[in-house]
Tab-separated table of C-alpha atoms in Angstrom:
chain	number	residue	atom	x	y	z
A	727	MET	CA	28.171	-179.719	-60.641
A	728	THR	CA	25.438	-177.280	-58.940
A	729	TRP	CA	21.846	-178.125	-60.449
A	730	PRO	CA	19.324	-174.688	-61.412
A	731	ARG	CA	17.008	-174.727	-58.854
A	732	SER	CA	14.355	-174.234	-61.518
A	733	ASN	CA	16.197	-177.666	-62.804
A	734	PHE	CA	15.869	-179.384	-59.366
A	735	ALA	CA	12.283	-178.777	-59.407
A	736	LEU	CA	11.488	-179.978	-62.777
A	737	ILE	CA	12.955	-183.363	-62.040
A	738	GLN	CA	11.204	-184.051	-58.795
A	739	LYS	CA	7.570	-182.930	-60.939
A	740	ASN	CA	8.895	-185.669	-63.964
A	741	ALA	CA	9.758	-188.516	-61.261
A	742	LEU	CA	6.430	-187.945	-59.530
A	743	LEU	CA	4.348	-188.147	-62.949
A	744	LEU	CA	6.494	-191.208	-64.014
A	745	CYS	CA	5.673	-192.786	-60.026
A	746	ILE	CA	1.978	-192.147	-60.407
A	747	SER	CA	1.705	-193.418	-63.992
A	748	VAL	CA	3.526	-197.137	-62.853
A	749	MET	CA	1.347	-196.888	-60.462
A	750	CYS	CA	-2.062	-196.184	-62.261
A	751	PHE	CA	-1.195	-198.169	-65.573
A	752	PRO	CA	1.551	-200.368	-64.668
A	753	THR	CA	2.486	-203.059	-67.418
A	754	PRO	CA	2.579	-206.024	-67.771
A	755	ALA	CA	5.969	-207.646	-66.010
A	756	PHE	CA	4.698	-206.567	-63.093
A	757	SER	CA	0.928	-205.712	-62.784
A	758	GLN	CA	-1.651	-207.767	-61.151
A	759	GLU	CA	-4.510	-206.612	-62.908
A	760	THR	CA	-4.588	-209.708	-64.767
A	761	ALA	CA	-5.587	-211.586	-61.655
A	762	PRO	CA	-9.576	-212.700	-62.259
A	763	PHE	CA	-12.436	-211.079	-60.590
A	764	LEU	CA	-16.101	-211.174	-59.304
A	765	LEU	CA	-18.570	-208.235	-59.985
A	766	LEU	CA	-21.776	-207.229	-59.697
A	767	ARG	CA	-23.163	-205.397	-62.496
A	768	PRO	CA	-27.156	-204.478	-63.483
A	769	HIS	CA	-28.247	-207.447	-66.512
A	770	CYS	CA	-27.306	-206.662	-69.386
A	771	GLU	CA	-28.193	-208.467	-72.995
A	772	GLU	CA	-26.598	-205.691	-75.622
A	773	GLY	CA	-23.614	-207.245	-75.747
A	774	GLU	CA	-19.945	-206.941	-73.755
A	775	GLU	CA	-19.088	-204.036	-75.156
A	776	LEU	CA	-22.733	-201.927	-74.362
A	777	CYS	CA	-23.064	-203.334	-70.819
A	778	PRO	CA	-22.883	-200.435	-68.107
A	779	ASP	CA	-22.206	-200.872	-64.306
A	780	PHE	CA	-22.950	-199.752	-61.055
A	781	ALA	CA	-21.020	-196.278	-60.025
A	782	ILE	CA	-17.910	-196.203	-57.512
A	783	ARG	CA	-19.394	-195.486	-54.068
A	784	ASP	CA	-16.158	-195.873	-52.803
A	785	PRO	CA	-12.597	-198.030	-53.570
A	786	GLN	CA	-14.319	-201.143	-52.059
A	787	THR	CA	-18.294	-200.539	-52.926
A	788	ARG	CA	-20.304	-199.690	-55.936
A	789	GLU	CA	-23.872	-198.305	-55.737
A	790	THR	CA	-27.308	-199.097	-57.555
A	791	ASP	CA	-29.705	-196.538	-58.612
A	792	THR	CA	-32.631	-195.080	-55.692
A	793	LEU	CA	-35.068	-198.319	-55.888
A	794	SER	CA	-38.644	-197.740	-54.407
A	795	MET	CA	-40.782	-200.641	-53.116
A	796	GLY	CA	-41.863	-203.313	-54.859
A	797	ASP	CA	-38.832	-202.729	-57.950
A	798	ILE	CA	-36.585	-205.360	-58.950
A	799	LEU	CA	-33.091	-205.450	-58.763
A	800	ASP	CA	-31.547	-207.061	-61.742
A	801	ILE	CA	-28.317	-207.636	-62.331
A	802	ASP	CA	-25.256	-210.319	-62.699
A	803	LEU	CA	-22.621	-212.345	-61.763
A	804	VAL	CA	-19.505	-211.637	-63.452
A	805	ILE	CA	-15.787	-213.217	-64.294
A	806	LYS	CA	-13.653	-210.664	-65.341
A	807	ASN	CA	-10.382	-212.088	-66.541
A	808	PRO	CA	-8.001	-209.808	-68.459
A	809	ALA	CA	-5.380	-212.376	-68.956
A	810	GLY	CA	-6.882	-214.929	-70.222
A	811	THR	CA	-6.456	-217.553	-67.154
A	812	SER	CA	-7.795	-220.929	-67.274
A	813	PHE	CA	-10.313	-222.162	-64.780
A	814	GLN	CA	-13.376	-224.267	-64.086
A	815	ARG	CA	-15.476	-223.692	-60.898
A	816	VAL	CA	-16.796	-220.646	-59.447
A	817	ARG	CA	-18.606	-220.099	-56.416
A	818	ALA	CA	-19.744	-217.257	-54.292
A	819	TRP	CA	-21.855	-217.075	-51.148
A	820	ILE	CA	-23.153	-213.618	-50.926
A	821	ALA	CA	-24.552	-211.869	-47.772
A	822	TYR	CA	-28.291	-209.776	-48.013
A	823	ASN	CA	-30.889	-208.777	-45.608
A	824	PRO	CA	-34.072	-211.005	-46.404
A	825	GLU	CA	-35.874	-208.185	-44.352
A	826	VAL	CA	-35.129	-205.530	-47.263
A	827	LEU	CA	-35.093	-207.550	-50.332
A	828	GLU	CA	-37.065	-210.324	-51.110
A	829	GLY	CA	-34.871	-213.263	-53.527
A	830	ILE	CA	-37.203	-213.913	-56.953
A	831	ARG	CA	-34.674	-215.920	-59.148
A	832	ILE	CA	-31.259	-217.545	-59.860
A	833	ASP	CA	-30.296	-218.768	-63.297
A	834	LEU	CA	-27.213	-220.017	-64.179
A	835	SER	CA	-25.148	-218.909	-66.859
A	836	PRO	CA	-25.163	-221.545	-69.323
A	837	GLU	CA	-21.499	-221.456	-69.389
A	838	PHE	CA	-21.957	-223.716	-65.684
A	839	SER	CA	-23.574	-226.737	-66.641
A	840	LEU	CA	-22.776	-228.060	-63.519
A	841	PRO	CA	-24.255	-226.653	-60.384
A	842	THR	CA	-23.044	-227.092	-57.222
A	843	PRO	CA	-25.744	-229.417	-54.921
A	844	GLY	CA	-27.140	-227.810	-52.166
A	845	GLU	CA	-26.167	-224.430	-53.681
A	846	ASN	CA	-27.487	-221.457	-56.312
A	847	ASN	CA	-30.803	-220.701	-53.837
A	848	PHE	CA	-31.945	-217.929	-51.869
A	849	PHE	CA	-31.370	-218.919	-47.741
A	850	SER	CA	-33.438	-216.128	-46.470
A	851	GLU	CA	-32.941	-217.989	-42.654
A	852	GLU	CA	-29.561	-217.813	-43.092
A	853	GLY	CA	-29.411	-214.330	-44.897
A	854	TYR	CA	-27.200	-215.291	-48.454
A	855	ILE	CA	-27.722	-215.812	-51.678
A	856	LYS	CA	-25.080	-219.241	-52.510
A	857	ILE	CA	-24.053	-219.985	-55.931
A	858	GLY	CA	-21.698	-222.130	-56.929
A	859	ALA	CA	-21.296	-224.347	-60.275
A	860	SER	CA	-18.417	-225.921	-62.553
A	861	ALA	CA	-17.968	-225.915	-66.598
A	862	ASP	CA	-17.437	-229.309	-68.109
A	863	GLN	CA	-14.137	-227.903	-69.415
A	864	GLU	CA	-11.425	-224.721	-68.437
A	865	LEU	CA	-12.618	-221.335	-69.197
A	866	ARG	CA	-10.328	-218.808	-70.850
A	867	LYS	CA	-12.484	-215.813	-71.809
A	868	ASN	CA	-12.373	-212.644	-70.920
A	869	THR	CA	-15.633	-211.943	-69.184
A	870	VAL	CA	-18.062	-215.224	-68.098
A	871	ILE	CA	-21.116	-214.194	-66.591
A	872	VAL	CA	-22.232	-216.729	-63.661
A	873	ALA	CA	-25.466	-216.195	-62.777
A	874	ARG	CA	-28.693	-213.980	-63.249
A	875	MET	CA	-30.620	-212.698	-59.710
A	876	GLN	CA	-33.446	-210.683	-59.349
A	877	PHE	CA	-35.007	-209.334	-55.994
A	878	ARG	CA	-37.878	-207.074	-55.266
A	879	VAL	CA	-37.678	-204.432	-52.407
A	880	LYS	CA	-39.664	-205.450	-49.918
A	881	GLY	CA	-41.933	-203.376	-47.260
A	882	THR	CA	-41.919	-199.537	-47.009
A	883	SER	CA	-39.683	-199.560	-44.087
A	884	ALA	CA	-37.391	-200.460	-46.230
A	885	LYS	CA	-33.632	-199.431	-45.681
A	886	ASN	CA	-30.521	-199.094	-47.481
A	887	THR	CA	-28.075	-202.187	-47.779
A	888	LEU	CA	-25.526	-203.957	-49.006
A	889	LEU	CA	-24.797	-207.940	-51.093
A	890	THR	CA	-21.295	-208.708	-49.434
A	891	PHE	CA	-19.622	-211.678	-50.494
A	892	PHE	CA	-18.704	-213.167	-48.187
A	893	ASP	CA	-15.415	-215.206	-47.183
A	894	SER	CA	-13.000	-214.464	-50.280
A	895	GLN	CA	-10.226	-216.661	-49.274
A	896	HIS	CA	-7.534	-218.279	-50.545
A	897	GLY	CA	-8.529	-222.050	-50.574
A	898	ALA	CA	-10.089	-225.064	-51.671
A	899	GLN	CA	-12.664	-224.396	-49.065
A	900	SER	CA	-13.560	-220.642	-49.568
A	901	HIS	CA	-16.759	-219.631	-49.929
A	902	THR	CA	-15.891	-217.029	-52.475
A	903	GLY	CA	-13.821	-217.981	-54.743
A	904	ILE	CA	-12.794	-218.372	-58.923
A	905	PHE	CA	-11.167	-222.641	-58.970
A	906	SER	CA	-8.087	-224.263	-61.052
A	907	GLY	CA	-7.003	-227.064	-61.419
A	908	MET	CA	-8.084	-231.075	-60.707
A	909	ALA	CA	-9.955	-231.650	-57.214
A	910	GLU	CA	-6.777	-232.809	-55.553
A	911	THR	CA	-5.275	-229.623	-56.917
A	912	GLU	CA	-8.000	-226.944	-57.108
A	913	ASN	CA	-6.412	-223.404	-55.503
A	914	THR	CA	-8.093	-220.485	-55.848
A	915	ILE	CA	-7.015	-217.599	-58.232
A	916	LEU	CA	-9.253	-214.498	-56.611
A	917	ASP	CA	-6.550	-212.771	-55.765
A	918	THR	CA	-8.519	-209.658	-54.188
A	919	ASP	CA	-11.652	-208.609	-51.871
A	920	PRO	CA	-14.862	-208.476	-54.500
A	921	GLY	CA	-15.997	-205.992	-51.764
A	922	HIS	CA	-19.046	-205.003	-52.054
A	923	LEU	CA	-22.930	-203.142	-54.297
A	924	PHE	CA	-24.057	-201.006	-51.996
A	925	VAL	CA	-28.436	-200.683	-52.793
A	926	HIS	CA	-30.318	-197.096	-52.295
A	927	VAL	CA	-33.460	-197.762	-50.785
A	928	THR	CA	-36.530	-195.609	-50.324
A	929	GLY	CA	-39.561	-196.193	-48.296
A	930	GLU	CA	-41.531	-194.427	-50.296
A	931	ASP	CA	-44.606	-197.062	-52.455
A	932	PRO	CA	-44.644	-195.418	-55.614
A	933	SER	CA	-48.232	-195.723	-56.124
A	934	ILE	CA	-49.105	-193.935	-54.227
A	935	THR	CA	-49.505	-190.412	-55.082
A	936	GLN	CA	-47.986	-187.293	-53.637
A	937	PRO	CA	-49.601	-183.688	-53.479
A	938	MET	CA	-48.775	-181.651	-56.147
A	939	GLU	CA	-45.356	-179.234	-54.755
A	940	LYS	CA	-44.334	-176.019	-56.168
A	941	GLN	CA	-41.064	-176.591	-58.100
A	942	GLU	CA	-39.300	-174.031	-55.477
A	943	ASP	CA	-40.283	-176.795	-52.293
A	944	VAL	CA	-38.868	-179.051	-54.742
A	945	ILE	CA	-35.602	-177.514	-55.321
A	946	MET	CA	-35.106	-177.043	-51.567
A	947	GLU	CA	-35.847	-180.515	-51.041
A	948	LYS	CA	-32.950	-182.353	-53.329
A	949	THR	CA	-31.273	-179.989	-52.386
A	950	SER	CA	-31.167	-180.289	-48.857
A	951	VAL	CA	-31.397	-183.926	-48.048
A	952	PRO	CA	-27.579	-185.596	-47.869
A	953	LYS	CA	-25.978	-188.416	-49.589
A	954	GLU	CA	-26.685	-191.420	-47.259
A	955	PRO	CA	-23.930	-191.615	-44.891
A	956	LEU	CA	-21.091	-194.493	-45.211
A	957	GLU	CA	-21.814	-195.417	-41.271
A	958	SER	CA	-24.931	-197.325	-43.206
A	959	VAL	CA	-22.200	-199.250	-44.647
A	960	PHE	CA	-19.799	-199.999	-41.463
A	961	SER	CA	-21.615	-202.501	-39.637
A	962	SER	CA	-21.555	-204.916	-43.290
A	963	LEU	CA	-18.261	-205.097	-43.849
A	964	GLN	CA	-15.935	-207.930	-42.785
A	965	VAL	CA	-12.080	-208.522	-41.813
A	966	GLN	CA	-10.202	-210.654	-44.381
A	967	ASN	CA	-7.949	-213.149	-44.874
A	968	LEU	CA	-7.647	-214.043	-40.622
A	969	ARG	CA	-4.983	-216.383	-39.782
A	970	VAL	CA	-3.530	-218.561	-37.272
A	971	THR	CA	-0.358	-220.459	-36.315
A	972	THR	CA	0.838	-222.067	-32.782
A	973	GLU	CA	4.107	-222.649	-30.509
A	974	GLY	CA	3.953	-224.181	-27.084
A	975	SER	CA	1.193	-222.525	-25.314
A	976	ALA	CA	1.007	-218.849	-27.056
A	977	VAL	CA	-0.765	-218.520	-30.536
A	978	PHE	CA	-0.108	-216.036	-33.161
A	979	LEU	CA	-2.565	-214.462	-34.903
A	980	ALA	CA	-2.943	-211.989	-38.815
A	981	TRP	CA	-4.925	-210.277	-40.368
A	982	ASP	CA	-5.571	-208.431	-43.658
A	983	PRO	CA	-6.760	-204.262	-42.902
A	984	LEU	CA	-9.292	-203.674	-43.103
A	985	PRO	CA	-9.916	-200.328	-45.461
A	986	ALA	CA	-12.034	-198.386	-43.789
A	987	ALA	CA	-11.771	-194.446	-43.272
A	988	GLU	CA	-14.578	-194.952	-39.513
A	989	LEU	CA	-12.281	-197.623	-38.868
A	990	ILE	CA	-10.679	-197.322	-34.766
A	991	GLY	CA	-9.526	-200.885	-34.448
A	992	TYR	CA	-9.807	-203.844	-34.054
A	993	ASN	CA	-11.699	-206.720	-31.565
A	994	LEU	CA	-10.586	-210.118	-31.477
A	995	TYR	CA	-12.870	-212.904	-29.556
A	996	TYR	CA	-11.927	-216.137	-29.070
A	997	GLY	CA	-13.134	-219.092	-27.086
A	998	THR	CA	-12.892	-222.853	-26.579
A	999	VAL	CA	-16.872	-223.066	-28.076
A	1000	SER	CA	-17.085	-222.630	-31.777
A	1001	GLY	CA	-19.084	-219.379	-32.497
A	1002	GLN	CA	-19.269	-218.693	-29.071
A	1003	TYR	CA	-16.488	-216.846	-27.711
A	1004	THR	CA	-16.202	-215.859	-24.225
A	1005	GLN	CA	-12.636	-213.996	-24.471
A	1006	LYS	CA	-11.989	-210.492	-26.267
A	1007	ARG	CA	-8.768	-208.450	-26.891
A	1008	SER	CA	-8.454	-205.442	-28.337
A	1009	ASN	CA	-6.294	-203.659	-30.911
A	1010	ASP	CA	-5.594	-200.500	-32.304
A	1011	THR	CA	-5.544	-199.640	-36.672
A	1012	ALA	CA	-1.508	-200.069	-36.413
A	1013	SER	CA	-1.988	-203.422	-35.674
A	1014	THR	CA	-3.012	-206.305	-37.841
A	1015	SER	CA	-1.426	-208.942	-35.753
A	1016	THR	CA	-1.510	-209.539	-32.121
A	1017	THR	CA	-0.369	-212.772	-29.379
A	1018	ILE	CA	-2.219	-214.040	-27.263
A	1019	ARG	CA	0.297	-216.129	-24.571
A	1020	GLY	CA	-0.330	-218.697	-21.729
A	1021	LEU	CA	-2.888	-220.555	-23.295
A	1022	PRO	CA	-3.700	-224.224	-22.099
A	1023	THR	CA	-1.500	-226.847	-24.503
A	1024	GLY	CA	-3.262	-229.558	-26.110
A	1025	GLU	CA	-7.245	-227.274	-26.203
A	1026	LEU	CA	-8.373	-226.484	-29.255
A	1027	TYR	CA	-9.356	-222.857	-29.417
A	1028	TYR	CA	-11.561	-221.017	-32.045
A	1029	PHE	CA	-11.023	-217.156	-33.416
A	1030	ALA	CA	-12.554	-214.619	-35.374
A	1031	ILE	CA	-12.298	-210.764	-35.924
A	1032	ARG	CA	-14.198	-207.671	-35.678
A	1033	GLY	CA	-13.485	-204.386	-37.350
A	1034	ALA	CA	-14.800	-201.369	-34.540
A	1035	LYS	CA	-15.797	-198.399	-35.199
A	1036	ASN	CA	-16.571	-197.502	-31.465
A	1037	THR	CA	-17.483	-198.925	-28.532
A	1038	VAL	CA	-20.636	-200.403	-29.513
A	1039	GLU	CA	-20.495	-200.873	-33.262
A	1040	GLU	CA	-18.536	-203.129	-35.115
A	1041	THR	CA	-18.245	-204.834	-38.734
A	1042	ALA	CA	-19.630	-208.071	-39.360
A	1043	TYR	CA	-18.037	-210.835	-38.433
A	1044	SER	CA	-14.254	-212.567	-39.573
A	1045	GLN	CA	-14.256	-216.180	-40.737
A	1046	GLU	CA	-14.087	-218.122	-37.543
A	1047	VAL	CA	-10.372	-220.221	-37.567
A	1048	ALA	CA	-9.179	-222.645	-35.228
A	1049	VAL	CA	-6.262	-224.336	-33.561
A	1050	GLN	CA	-5.166	-226.567	-31.342
A	1051	VAL	CA	-2.940	-224.512	-29.074
A	1052	GLY	CA	0.646	-226.261	-29.343
A	1053	SER	CA	-0.291	-227.995	-32.586
A	1054	PRO	CA	0.539	-225.386	-36.151
A	1055	ALA	CA	-0.536	-228.524	-37.840
A	1056	SER	CA	-4.347	-228.393	-36.507
A	1057	ALA	CA	-4.867	-224.506	-37.795
A	1058	THR	CA	-7.638	-224.102	-39.835
A	1059	SER	CA	-6.273	-221.438	-41.725
A	1060	PRO	CA	-2.516	-221.001	-41.990
A	1061	LEU	CA	-0.640	-218.476	-40.647
A	1062	THR	CA	2.958	-219.274	-42.530
A	1063	GLY	CA	6.083	-218.401	-41.906
A	1064	GLN	CA	9.473	-218.749	-39.704
A	1065	LEU	CA	9.252	-218.098	-35.599
A	1066	PRO	CA	12.743	-216.780	-34.673
A	1067	GLN	CA	15.370	-219.127	-32.540
A	1068	GLY	CA	14.912	-219.669	-29.647
A	1069	GLU	CA	11.289	-217.664	-29.359
A	1070	THR	CA	9.314	-219.309	-26.395
A	1071	ALA	CA	6.303	-218.326	-25.252
A	1072	GLN	CA	5.587	-216.814	-22.547
A	1073	VAL	CA	3.078	-217.485	-19.621
A	1074	VAL	CA	1.481	-214.969	-18.040
A	1075	ARG	CA	-1.753	-214.660	-15.636
A	1076	LYS	CA	-5.126	-215.145	-17.710
A	1077	THR	CA	-7.639	-211.893	-16.473
A	1078	PRO	CA	-11.024	-211.768	-17.435
A	1079	GLY	CA	-11.937	-210.766	-21.423
A	1080	ILE	CA	-7.610	-210.118	-21.820
A	1081	SER	CA	-5.167	-213.205	-21.890
A	1082	GLY	CA	-1.265	-212.267	-22.919
A	1083	ASP	CA	0.218	-209.602	-24.480
A	1084	THR	CA	0.310	-208.124	-28.132
A	1085	GLY	CA	2.731	-208.239	-30.551
A	1086	LEU	CA	4.318	-210.999	-33.272
A	1087	PRO	CA	7.825	-212.671	-33.009
A	1088	SER	CA	9.646	-210.399	-35.534
A	1089	GLY	CA	10.126	-212.691	-38.162
A	1090	VAL	CA	6.352	-212.845	-38.481
A	1091	LEU	CA	5.666	-208.952	-37.951
A	1092	LEU	CA	8.270	-208.824	-41.014
A	1093	LEU	CA	6.040	-211.123	-42.957
A	1094	ILE	CA	2.767	-209.930	-42.664
A	1095	THR	CA	4.035	-206.193	-42.849
A	1096	ALA	CA	5.442	-207.178	-46.524
A	1097	SER	CA	2.500	-208.696	-47.278
A	1098	ALA	CA	0.496	-205.816	-46.199
A	1099	ILE	CA	2.820	-203.390	-48.271
A	1100	THR	CA	2.342	-205.188	-51.402
A	1101	GLY	CA	-1.326	-205.645	-50.798
A	1102	MET	CA	-2.017	-202.194	-50.290
A	1103	ALA	CA	-0.425	-201.536	-53.901
A	1104	PHE	CA	-2.298	-203.550	-55.763
A	1105	ALA	CA	-5.268	-202.194	-53.935
A	1106	PHE	CA	-3.997	-198.683	-55.107
A	1107	ARG	CA	-3.775	-199.746	-58.644
A	1108	ARG	CA	-7.190	-201.665	-59.069
A	1109	GLN	CA	-8.611	-198.027	-57.588
A	1110	CYS	CA	-6.653	-195.706	-59.993
A	1111	HIS	CA	-7.848	-198.556	-63.045
A	1112	ALA	CA	-11.569	-198.622	-62.069
A	1113	SER	CA	-11.561	-194.941	-61.793
A	1114	ILE	CA	-9.877	-194.899	-65.077
A	1115	ILE	CA	-13.015	-196.964	-66.824
A	1116	SER	CA	-15.884	-195.167	-64.904
């Protein structure tokens, strides 16, 4: 039987619509949108249904209205929990620029009556807001306010800046997470990167009276000033979920792809002293894994990765991971998966700045590829969902 061309085109159109509806409106049977996530939003006391949200700048970033010198940025840290999953502890380290924003106050919600010692304050020397607290019982509500934070815009030289969640990785030691279970079996149920809040700041002092301008000049100025480009955001981004394992004298690493249009590659830094990296390995944007061979067995190595926009601008360092070469159990953030049978580490001569060759064994690479595809699909569905809500 031969199908008419018009019928075939109609079938194609319906199939496309079905595919889009599945991606943007997933059913509970396979949706990951029910997982809890963290959100920064304007402070609100009007009831959940009336609380506003910040505008979406890109899939990973929301943005404030424009603030001037002396203005107060008043925000809430919120847990969204669509499926009512139980949890009891929350932790959020948020990077900020103390030269632009002055921390004024942090008020924990009554829901979290057990603050974590040494946190819940502004650490301007380190550039972090550290929030950590537990509830006296398990929480299951769909929306839970964690804390209220207030900042004051500083100085006339202020510039746009970011509030960025730090180290939202899996594991009970993560610096950003939503945790369930008892202390011995506690794990994070935060599956997605919370993203960033882009804070629009102008250097003008609103208390200074400006000379009267013609209406035509005002209109021309508003139409000729472009929106702040995304370039100012890039350096505050962070590659997530760096993992490591080892076999013989080889070390295998993998990380999550960085969702940034300006990205041209990744720079992996490593060395034998924590925070001091003497070696560098560059990878293109298509690579989210690499192998370093010929390292001395038994030596402890530290690794961190940065996204690269060009030869001079990079993102912030990722969380540092470490492993003792030849001892997979020593990995601080293990890369799970089985190496192919008979895989051996090829020793190569080291050259300054570069050691070994790139690429993972096929078994590990298959695992990483499948994880990356699944993560990108979940991120796309969440983007669609967020766009519809907005």
